[in-house]
Amino acid sequence: MKSWSTEAVAAPEQFAYWREVVCEAFAALDPRSAERGAGFASRVDMEGIGAINVARIRAEAHTVVRDFSQIRRDPQDRLFVNLQVAGQGIVRQGHRETRVTPGAFSIVDTARPYTLHFDERFEVLSLRVPRELLLPRVSEPRALFARTLGGPAGIGRATSGFMQSLMEGGGLPAGPAAERLAVLLCELVAESARAADAGVAAAPPMRDAHRQLLVRRVKAHVLEALDSPELDVPSIARRFGVSVRYLHLAFAHEGSTPAAWIRAQRMARCAQDLANPADRRPVSAIALRWGFQDIPHFTRTFGAAFGCTPSAYRQRHGGHGRGAARGAGLRGCI
């Protein structure tokens, strides 16, 4: 077993060391910490099961980004299957975003940009799986990524429990037994994805014209009420006389969730105000103006979306009189 820990590193240097660790252990990545200069207690323990690497990661809150620059520098054709053991994580890849809670897992593709964001100290069991070992076992490979899989019951729970047992008790097998175990693991992950798809398929049918109309009306309402702190998914569902589940199904065809779409619009408005050289309000006032009540959470979320703090974004954009993206999408500032 290989292990890396920041325990023996001086506190101001711990996050810099952590950046080196994740790039050596996993892939070319860009870890970003919201707590500059503070200590960063973290540890990785890694072991192999046939063609699969299994790593237990314990670390403080931070964000990990893999963008096109890292992909060009370190091209890989592997998948990460990440089981959330403690804390919560937000996974973004392509047009999808999902929140993963303890006991559930998600999958990302190293060949495409992705972001992992953790609001608090967390523990994740990360399995690095060769693409050819997992993808042939699922019917729609692109639908596999940035989804919440596993869960409290059924095959998903069995898969999560099996994954967590891999690094408990030690003594993982080698040779042919390890290869068979790796195949079994991929079969369980694929079966969990099929079970999740079956759950969606069993939902009440939704006519596409009705879905499109509902989504247009919801988006128009959201844009009018972005500054309201009471704006959330349950209140929108009540306003339009549908269930929260139905609303999520409608937005699933948009490649997003209602909450993610609301947050993206609010972030775009904040970036627009921060890039306005005539707007000298404090960052906190701008965040509150657009419905963000928890300022530390806003700062972390903004950093995950734009690659820098709101203050740094203002200096790089508003201070030079350049405009921000206006609702068309979020752009990094590094």
mmCIF file of C-alpha atoms in Angstrom:
data_model
loop_
_atom_site.group_PDB
_atom_site.id
_atom_site.type_symbol
_atom_site.label_atom_id
_atom_site.label_comp_id
_atom_site.label_asym_id
_atom_site.label_seq_id
_atom_site.Cartn_x
_atom_site.Cartn_y
_atom_site.Cartn_z
ATOM 1 C CA MET A 1 0.000 0.000 0.000
ATOM 2 C CA LYS A 2 1.192 3.506 -0.838
ATOM 3 C CA SER A 3 0.415 6.394 1.496
ATOM 4 C CA TRP A 4 0.825 10.164 1.402
ATOM 5 C CA SER A 5 0.112 12.513 4.316
ATOM 6 C CA THR A 6 0.571 16.218 5.037
ATOM 7 C CA GLU A 7 1.054 15.478 8.738
ATOM 8 C CA ALA A 8 4.853 15.879 8.651
ATOM 9 C CA VAL A 9 4.711 19.069 6.546
ATOM 10 C CA ALA A 10 4.656 22.554 8.091
ATOM 11 C CA ALA A 11 1.127 24.002 8.075
ATOM 12 C CA PRO A 12 1.783 26.837 5.558
ATOM 13 C CA GLU A 13 3.237 24.291 3.094
ATOM 14 C CA GLN A 14 0.630 21.568 3.488
ATOM 15 C CA PHE A 15 -1.662 22.558 0.643
ATOM 16 C CA ALA A 16 1.241 22.992 -1.791
ATOM 17 C CA TYR A 17 2.359 19.485 -0.867
ATOM 18 C CA TRP A 18 -1.209 18.230 -1.299
ATOM 19 C CA ARG A 19 -1.272 19.580 -4.863
ATOM 20 C CA GLU A 20 1.802 17.475 -5.642
ATOM 21 C CA VAL A 21 0.244 14.420 -3.987
ATOM 22 C CA VAL A 22 -2.990 14.423 -5.996
ATOM 23 C CA CYS A 23 -1.137 14.901 -9.290
ATOM 24 C CA GLU A 24 1.224 12.041 -8.507
ATOM 25 C CA ALA A 25 -1.417 9.694 -7.153
ATOM 26 C CA PHE A 26 -4.281 10.355 -9.568
ATOM 27 C CA ALA A 27 -3.846 12.621 -12.609
ATOM 28 C CA ALA A 28 -2.876 16.170 -13.557
ATOM 29 C CA LEU A 29 -5.338 18.179 -11.469
ATOM 30 C CA ASP A 30 -5.715 21.714 -10.126
ATOM 31 C CA PRO A 31 -6.664 21.582 -6.421
ATOM 32 C CA ARG A 32 -7.867 24.928 -5.045
ATOM 33 C CA SER A 33 -8.186 25.768 -1.365
ATOM 34 C CA ALA A 34 -10.394 28.562 -0.034
ATOM 35 C CA GLU A 35 -8.220 28.851 3.096
ATOM 36 C CA ARG A 36 -4.987 30.325 1.799
ATOM 37 C CA GLY A 37 -2.067 29.939 4.194
ATOM 38 C CA ALA A 38 -3.967 27.747 6.669
ATOM 39 C CA GLY A 39 -3.024 24.190 7.563
ATOM 40 C CA PHE A 40 -4.429 21.438 5.361
ATOM 41 C CA ALA A 41 -4.654 18.052 7.089
ATOM 42 C CA SER A 42 -4.979 15.327 4.462
ATOM 43 C CA ARG A 43 -4.038 11.754 3.689
ATOM 44 C CA VAL A 44 -4.227 9.289 0.786
ATOM 45 C CA ASP A 45 -3.828 5.506 1.105
ATOM 46 C CA MET A 46 -3.738 3.591 -2.189
ATOM 47 C CA GLU A 47 -3.773 -0.077 -3.108
ATOM 48 C CA GLY A 48 -4.338 -2.014 -6.323
ATOM 49 C CA ILE A 49 -6.958 -4.627 -7.210
ATOM 50 C CA GLY A 50 -5.966 -6.007 -10.574
ATOM 51 C CA ALA A 51 -6.303 -3.142 -13.065
ATOM 52 C CA ILE A 52 -8.150 -0.956 -10.542
ATOM 53 C CA ASN A 53 -6.457 1.404 -8.081
ATOM 54 C CA VAL A 54 -8.374 1.982 -4.841
ATOM 55 C CA ALA A 55 -7.557 5.128 -2.853
ATOM 56 C CA ARG A 56 -8.965 6.333 0.453
ATOM 57 C CA ILE A 57 -8.824 10.141 0.534
ATOM 58 C CA ARG A 58 -9.312 12.194 3.704
ATOM 59 C CA ALA A 59 -8.911 15.956 3.373
ATOM 60 C CA GLU A 60 -10.173 19.398 4.301
ATOM 61 C CA ALA A 61 -12.724 21.325 2.240
ATOM 62 C CA HIS A 62 -11.413 22.298 -1.197
ATOM 63 C CA THR A 63 -12.117 22.120 -4.926
ATOM 64 C CA VAL A 64 -10.402 19.934 -7.521
ATOM 65 C CA VAL A 65 -10.507 20.939 -11.199
ATOM 66 C CA ARG A 66 -9.366 19.039 -14.252
ATOM 67 C CA ASP A 67 -9.633 21.244 -17.326
ATOM 68 C CA PHE A 68 -8.311 21.083 -20.877
ATOM 69 C CA SER A 69 -4.850 22.307 -19.875
ATOM 70 C CA GLN A 70 -4.410 19.384 -17.459
ATOM 71 C CA ILE A 71 -5.877 16.944 -19.992
ATOM 72 C CA ARG A 72 -3.366 18.082 -22.644
ATOM 73 C CA ARG A 73 -0.500 17.810 -20.162
ATOM 74 C CA ASP A 74 -1.548 14.404 -18.818
ATOM 75 C CA PRO A 75 -3.992 12.637 -21.171
ATOM 76 C CA GLN A 76 -5.677 9.657 -19.522
ATOM 77 C CA ASP A 77 -8.356 7.240 -20.629
ATOM 78 C CA ARG A 78 -9.642 6.189 -17.222
ATOM 79 C CA LEU A 79 -12.655 6.717 -15.022
ATOM 80 C CA PHE A 80 -12.863 7.618 -11.347
ATOM 81 C CA VAL A 81 -15.646 5.962 -9.369
ATOM 82 C CA ASN A 82 -15.858 8.018 -6.159
ATOM 83 C CA LEU A 83 -17.752 6.723 -3.132
ATOM 84 C CA GLN A 84 -18.621 9.426 -0.596
ATOM 85 C CA VAL A 85 -17.813 8.029 2.852
ATOM 86 C CA ALA A 86 -18.083 11.230 4.921
ATOM 87 C CA GLY A 87 -18.996 14.839 4.164
ATOM 88 C CA GLN A 88 -20.704 15.849 0.908
ATOM 89 C CA GLY A 89 -19.388 16.528 -2.568
ATOM 90 C CA ILE A 90 -20.613 18.343 -5.667
ATOM 91 C CA VAL A 91 -19.607 16.769 -8.989
ATOM 92 C CA ARG A 92 -19.748 18.660 -12.288
ATOM 93 C CA GLN A 93 -18.956 17.297 -15.733
ATOM 94 C CA GLY A 94 -20.352 18.499 -19.019
ATOM 95 C CA HIS A 95 -23.843 19.885 -18.457
ATOM 96 C CA ARG A 96 -24.463 17.765 -15.380
ATOM 97 C CA GLU A 97 -24.089 18.557 -11.715
ATOM 98 C CA THR A 98 -24.957 16.331 -8.777
ATOM 99 C CA ARG A 99 -24.560 16.404 -5.002
ATOM 100 C CA VAL A 100 -23.220 13.174 -3.525
ATOM 101 C CA THR A 101 -23.941 12.294 0.094
ATOM 102 C CA PRO A 102 -22.395 9.547 2.261
ATOM 103 C CA GLY A 103 -23.187 6.077 0.967
ATOM 104 C CA ALA A 104 -23.620 7.192 -2.658
ATOM 105 C CA PHE A 105 -21.080 7.375 -5.467
ATOM 106 C CA SER A 106 -20.472 9.181 -8.751
ATOM 107 C CA ILE A 107 -18.282 8.666 -11.810
ATOM 108 C CA VAL A 108 -16.135 11.113 -13.804
ATOM 109 C CA ASP A 109 -14.196 10.687 -17.035
ATOM 110 C CA THR A 110 -10.564 11.852 -16.983
ATOM 111 C CA ALA A 111 -10.678 12.507 -20.743
ATOM 112 C CA ARG A 112 -13.144 15.391 -20.228
ATOM 113 C CA PRO A 113 -13.043 18.417 -17.886
ATOM 114 C CA TYR A 114 -14.675 18.010 -14.489
ATOM 115 C CA THR A 115 -14.873 19.649 -11.067
ATOM 116 C CA LEU A 116 -15.146 18.102 -7.598
ATOM 117 C CA HIS A 117 -16.139 20.504 -4.815
ATOM 118 C CA PHE A 118 -16.227 19.731 -1.086
ATOM 119 C CA ASP A 119 -17.758 22.215 1.377
ATOM 120 C CA GLU A 120 -16.372 20.497 4.474
ATOM 121 C CA ARG A 121 -13.850 17.938 5.596
ATOM 122 C CA PHE A 122 -14.567 14.722 3.737
ATOM 123 C CA GLU A 123 -13.596 11.141 3.104
ATOM 124 C CA VAL A 124 -13.888 9.535 -0.338
ATOM 125 C CA LEU A 125 -13.044 6.089 -1.618
ATOM 126 C CA SER A 126 -11.809 6.682 -5.173
ATOM 127 C CA LEU A 127 -11.470 3.837 -7.654
ATOM 128 C CA ARG A 128 -9.457 4.477 -10.816
ATOM 129 C CA VAL A 129 -10.964 2.135 -13.406
ATOM 130 C CA PRO A 130 -9.778 1.508 -16.991
ATOM 131 C CA ARG A 131 -12.428 2.703 -19.425
ATOM 132 C CA GLU A 132 -12.556 -0.616 -21.271
ATOM 133 C CA LEU A 133 -13.321 -2.478 -18.042
ATOM 134 C CA LEU A 134 -16.522 -0.561 -17.210
ATOM 135 C CA LEU A 135 -18.026 1.208 -20.235
ATOM 136 C CA PRO A 136 -18.794 -1.925 -22.333
ATOM 137 C CA ARG A 137 -21.022 -3.037 -19.452
ATOM 138 C CA VAL A 138 -23.396 -0.044 -19.707
ATOM 139 C CA SER A 139 -25.802 0.751 -22.532
ATOM 140 C CA GLU A 140 -25.309 4.552 -22.575
ATOM 141 C CA PRO A 141 -21.762 5.392 -21.418
ATOM 142 C CA ARG A 142 -22.125 9.196 -21.655
ATOM 143 C CA ALA A 143 -25.155 9.041 -19.353
ATOM 144 C CA LEU A 144 -22.998 7.476 -16.649
ATOM 145 C CA PHE A 145 -21.054 10.567 -15.576
ATOM 146 C CA ALA A 146 -21.806 13.183 -12.881
ATOM 147 C CA ARG A 147 -24.800 11.255 -11.590
ATOM 148 C CA THR A 148 -25.566 10.140 -8.049
ATOM 149 C CA LEU A 149 -25.548 6.345 -7.926
ATOM 150 C CA GLY A 150 -25.823 3.876 -5.075
ATOM 151 C CA GLY A 151 -28.190 4.782 -2.270
ATOM 152 C CA PRO A 152 -29.990 3.403 0.744
ATOM 153 C CA ALA A 153 -31.476 0.247 -0.795
ATOM 154 C CA GLY A 154 -31.228 -2.404 -3.484
ATOM 155 C CA ILE A 155 -28.253 -3.064 -5.734
ATOM 156 C CA GLY A 156 -26.984 0.493 -5.237
ATOM 157 C CA ARG A 157 -26.582 -0.058 -1.519
ATOM 158 C CA ALA A 158 -24.916 -3.414 -2.112
ATOM 159 C CA THR A 159 -22.456 -1.814 -4.538
ATOM 160 C CA SER A 160 -21.593 1.005 -2.136
ATOM 161 C CA GLY A 161 -21.098 -1.471 0.702
ATOM 162 C CA PHE A 162 -18.890 -3.678 -1.450
ATOM 163 C CA MET A 163 -16.760 -0.710 -2.470
ATOM 164 C CA GLN A 164 -16.314 0.432 1.115
ATOM 165 C CA SER A 165 -15.274 -3.047 2.220
ATOM 166 C CA LEU A 166 -12.351 -3.082 -0.223
ATOM 167 C CA MET A 167 -9.984 -1.162 2.059
ATOM 168 C CA GLU A 168 -11.320 -2.453 5.354
ATOM 169 C CA GLY A 169 -9.561 -5.367 6.931
ATOM 170 C CA GLY A 170 -6.613 -5.239 4.529
ATOM 171 C CA GLY A 171 -5.186 -8.167 2.627
ATOM 172 C CA LEU A 172 -6.595 -7.514 -0.842
ATOM 173 C CA PRO A 173 -6.070 -10.459 -3.195
ATOM 174 C CA ALA A 174 -3.511 -10.505 -6.000
ATOM 175 C CA GLY A 175 -3.211 -12.266 -9.327
ATOM 176 C CA PRO A 176 -6.271 -13.891 -10.957
ATOM 177 C CA ALA A 177 -8.386 -13.402 -7.806
ATOM 178 C CA ALA A 178 -7.779 -9.637 -7.976
ATOM 179 C CA GLU A 179 -8.739 -9.564 -11.660
ATOM 180 C CA ARG A 180 -11.996 -11.391 -10.916
ATOM 181 C CA LEU A 181 -12.713 -8.993 -8.067
ATOM 182 C CA ALA A 182 -12.160 -6.001 -10.391
ATOM 183 C CA VAL A 183 -14.599 -7.448 -12.936
ATOM 184 C CA LEU A 184 -17.187 -8.104 -10.201
ATOM 185 C CA LEU A 185 -16.849 -4.528 -9.004
ATOM 186 C CA CYS A 186 -17.469 -3.154 -12.502
ATOM 187 C CA GLU A 187 -20.477 -5.447 -12.919
ATOM 188 C CA LEU A 188 -21.957 -4.086 -9.686
ATOM 189 C CA VAL A 189 -21.351 -0.461 -10.728
ATOM 190 C CA ALA A 190 -22.967 -1.109 -14.121
ATOM 191 C CA GLU A 191 -25.932 -2.823 -12.474
ATOM 192 C CA SER A 192 -26.362 0.178 -10.142
ATOM 193 C CA ALA A 193 -26.490 2.457 -13.200
ATOM 194 C CA ARG A 194 -29.097 0.193 -14.839
ATOM 195 C CA ALA A 195 -31.187 0.239 -11.655
ATOM 196 C CA ALA A 196 -31.017 4.052 -11.545
ATOM 197 C CA ASP A 197 -32.088 4.224 -15.202
ATOM 198 C CA ALA A 198 -34.971 1.861 -14.516
ATOM 199 C CA GLY A 199 -36.132 4.146 -11.702
ATOM 200 C CA VAL A 200 -36.231 7.110 -14.084
ATOM 201 C CA ALA A 201 -37.985 5.051 -16.747
ATOM 202 C CA ALA A 202 -40.653 4.045 -14.223
ATOM 203 C CA ALA A 203 -41.541 7.691 -13.571
ATOM 204 C CA PRO A 204 -44.844 9.015 -14.944
ATOM 205 C CA PRO A 205 -44.592 9.909 -18.669
ATOM 206 C CA MET A 206 -44.111 13.559 -19.538
ATOM 207 C CA ARG A 207 -45.075 14.961 -22.918
ATOM 208 C CA ASP A 208 -42.141 16.836 -24.437
ATOM 209 C CA ALA A 209 -44.220 19.886 -25.387
ATOM 210 C CA HIS A 210 -45.488 20.187 -21.815
ATOM 211 C CA ARG A 211 -41.976 19.740 -20.442
ATOM 212 C CA GLN A 212 -40.551 22.456 -22.685
ATOM 213 C CA LEU A 213 -43.352 24.849 -21.759
ATOM 214 C CA LEU A 214 -42.880 24.178 -18.055
ATOM 215 C CA VAL A 215 -39.105 24.695 -18.269
ATOM 216 C CA ARG A 216 -39.530 27.983 -20.196
ATOM 217 C CA ARG A 217 -42.041 29.275 -17.653
ATOM 218 C CA VAL A 218 -39.877 28.226 -14.714
ATOM 219 C CA LYS A 219 -36.775 29.879 -16.190
ATOM 220 C CA ALA A 220 -38.675 33.106 -16.850
ATOM 221 C CA HIS A 221 -39.947 33.103 -13.269
ATOM 222 C CA VAL A 222 -36.465 32.432 -11.890
ATOM 223 C CA LEU A 223 -34.916 35.311 -13.832
ATOM 224 C CA GLU A 224 -37.540 37.666 -12.421
ATOM 225 C CA ALA A 225 -37.047 36.454 -8.833
ATOM 226 C CA LEU A 226 -33.282 35.851 -8.675
ATOM 227 C CA ASP A 227 -32.823 38.421 -5.924
ATOM 228 C CA SER A 228 -35.318 36.705 -3.621
ATOM 229 C CA PRO A 229 -33.722 34.574 -0.864
ATOM 230 C CA GLU A 230 -36.983 32.583 -0.754
ATOM 231 C CA LEU A 231 -36.483 31.368 -4.326
ATOM 232 C CA ASP A 232 -35.794 27.643 -4.213
ATOM 233 C CA VAL A 233 -36.911 24.435 -5.898
ATOM 234 C CA PRO A 234 -39.796 23.615 -3.484
ATOM 235 C CA SER A 235 -41.250 27.138 -3.824
ATOM 236 C CA ILE A 236 -41.051 26.906 -7.626
ATOM 237 C CA ALA A 237 -42.764 23.510 -7.592
ATOM 238 C CA ARG A 238 -45.573 24.928 -5.449
ATOM 239 C CA ARG A 239 -45.972 27.953 -7.723
ATOM 240 C CA PHE A 240 -46.407 25.795 -10.835
ATOM 241 C CA GLY A 241 -48.457 23.076 -9.169
ATOM 242 C CA VAL A 242 -46.029 20.218 -9.714
ATOM 243 C CA SER A 243 -43.969 18.010 -7.420
ATOM 244 C CA VAL A 244 -40.269 18.590 -6.829
ATOM 245 C CA ARG A 245 -39.595 15.216 -8.458
ATOM 246 C CA TYR A 246 -41.566 16.203 -11.546
ATOM 247 C CA LEU A 247 -39.615 19.460 -11.777
ATOM 248 C CA HIS A 248 -36.322 17.579 -11.611
ATOM 249 C CA LEU A 249 -37.497 15.239 -14.366
ATOM 250 C CA ALA A 250 -38.359 18.224 -16.561
ATOM 251 C CA PHE A 251 -34.886 19.731 -16.091
ATOM 252 C CA ALA A 252 -33.129 16.389 -16.581
ATOM 253 C CA HIS A 253 -33.642 16.866 -20.329
ATOM 254 C CA GLU A 254 -31.807 20.208 -20.003
ATOM 255 C CA GLY A 255 -28.694 18.472 -18.710
ATOM 256 C CA SER A 256 -28.982 20.271 -15.374
ATOM 257 C CA THR A 257 -31.003 20.455 -12.183
ATOM 258 C CA PRO A 258 -33.304 23.330 -11.175
ATOM 259 C CA ALA A 259 -31.027 24.249 -8.270
ATOM 260 C CA ALA A 260 -27.891 24.202 -10.452
ATOM 261 C CA TRP A 261 -29.579 26.406 -13.073
ATOM 262 C CA ILE A 262 -30.694 28.921 -10.434
ATOM 263 C CA ARG A 263 -27.206 29.026 -8.919
ATOM 264 C CA ALA A 264 -25.589 29.518 -12.348
ATOM 265 C CA GLN A 265 -27.856 32.490 -13.112
ATOM 266 C CA ARG A 266 -27.157 34.048 -9.717
ATOM 267 C CA MET A 267 -23.425 33.549 -10.162
ATOM 268 C CA ALA A 268 -23.572 35.156 -13.602
ATOM 269 C CA ARG A 269 -25.366 38.206 -12.159
ATOM 270 C CA CYS A 270 -22.797 38.479 -9.354
ATOM 271 C CA ALA A 271 -19.948 38.253 -11.877
ATOM 272 C CA GLN A 272 -21.631 40.908 -14.007
ATOM 273 C CA ASP A 273 -21.847 43.303 -11.046
ATOM 274 C CA LEU A 274 -18.287 42.545 -9.921
ATOM 275 C CA ALA A 275 -17.016 43.324 -13.428
ATOM 276 C CA ASN A 276 -18.817 46.660 -13.490
ATOM 277 C CA PRO A 277 -16.214 49.365 -12.639
ATOM 278 C CA ALA A 278 -19.005 51.684 -11.500
ATOM 279 C CA ASP A 279 -20.296 49.185 -8.922
ATOM 280 C CA ARG A 280 -18.286 49.674 -5.725
ATOM 281 C CA ARG A 281 -20.541 47.774 -3.346
ATOM 282 C CA PRO A 282 -18.823 45.231 -1.086
ATOM 283 C CA VAL A 283 -18.722 41.686 -2.366
ATOM 284 C CA SER A 284 -21.066 40.617 0.439
ATOM 285 C CA ALA A 285 -23.647 43.204 -0.641
ATOM 286 C CA ILE A 286 -23.569 41.936 -4.219
ATOM 287 C CA ALA A 287 -23.938 38.333 -3.019
ATOM 288 C CA LEU A 288 -26.904 39.257 -0.829
ATOM 289 C CA ARG A 289 -28.430 41.237 -3.705
ATOM 290 C CA TRP A 290 -28.609 38.062 -5.778
ATOM 291 C CA GLY A 291 -29.964 35.730 -3.124
ATOM 292 C CA PHE A 292 -26.804 34.322 -1.511
ATOM 293 C CA GLN A 293 -27.329 34.484 2.251
ATOM 294 C CA ASP A 294 -24.297 32.435 3.338
ATOM 295 C CA ILE A 295 -21.290 34.548 2.308
ATOM 296 C CA PRO A 296 -18.561 31.940 3.035
ATOM 297 C CA HIS A 297 -20.514 29.395 1.001
ATOM 298 C CA PHE A 298 -20.931 31.961 -1.781
ATOM 299 C CA THR A 299 -17.179 32.585 -1.831
ATOM 300 C CA ARG A 300 -16.410 28.858 -2.112
ATOM 301 C CA THR A 301 -19.044 28.303 -4.793
ATOM 302 C CA PHE A 302 -17.871 31.335 -6.780
ATOM 303 C CA GLY A 303 -14.300 30.057 -6.603
ATOM 304 C CA ALA A 304 -15.388 26.645 -7.885
ATOM 305 C CA ALA A 305 -17.250 28.251 -10.804
ATOM 306 C CA PHE A 306 -14.749 30.963 -11.812
ATOM 307 C CA GLY A 307 -11.428 29.699 -10.493
ATOM 308 C CA CYS A 308 -10.779 32.623 -8.135
ATOM 309 C CA THR A 309 -12.338 34.545 -5.269
ATOM 310 C CA PRO A 310 -14.968 37.231 -5.941
ATOM 311 C CA SER A 311 -12.470 39.920 -4.890
ATOM 312 C CA ALA A 312 -9.845 38.606 -7.301
ATOM 313 C CA TYR A 313 -12.454 38.446 -10.049
ATOM 314 C CA ARG A 314 -13.325 42.111 -9.415
ATOM 315 C CA GLN A 315 -9.667 43.114 -9.581
ATOM 316 C CA ARG A 316 -9.047 41.235 -12.815
ATOM 317 C CA HIS A 317 -12.242 42.281 -14.562
ATOM 318 C CA GLY A 318 -13.984 45.237 -12.958
ATOM 319 C CA GLY A 319 -10.755 46.984 -12.066
ATOM 320 C CA HIS A 320 -9.793 47.056 -15.743
ATOM 321 C CA GLY A 321 -13.253 47.951 -16.991
ATOM 322 C CA ARG A 322 -13.902 44.656 -18.771
ATOM 323 C CA GLY A 323 -17.372 43.124 -18.779
ATOM 324 C CA ALA A 324 -18.311 39.694 -17.519
ATOM 325 C CA ALA A 325 -20.177 36.922 -19.251
ATOM 326 C CA ARG A 326 -23.847 37.855 -19.237
ATOM 327 C CA GLY A 327 -25.765 34.722 -18.367
ATOM 328 C CA ALA A 328 -24.477 32.711 -21.317
ATOM 329 C CA GLY A 329 -22.246 30.559 -19.107
ATOM 330 C CA LEU A 330 -19.558 30.721 -16.455
ATOM 331 C CA ARG A 331 -15.965 31.431 -17.456
ATOM 332 C CA GLY A 332 -12.839 30.904 -15.403
ATOM 333 C CA CYS A 333 -10.582 33.851 -14.632
ATOM 334 C CA ILE A 334 -7.227 32.093 -14.574
#
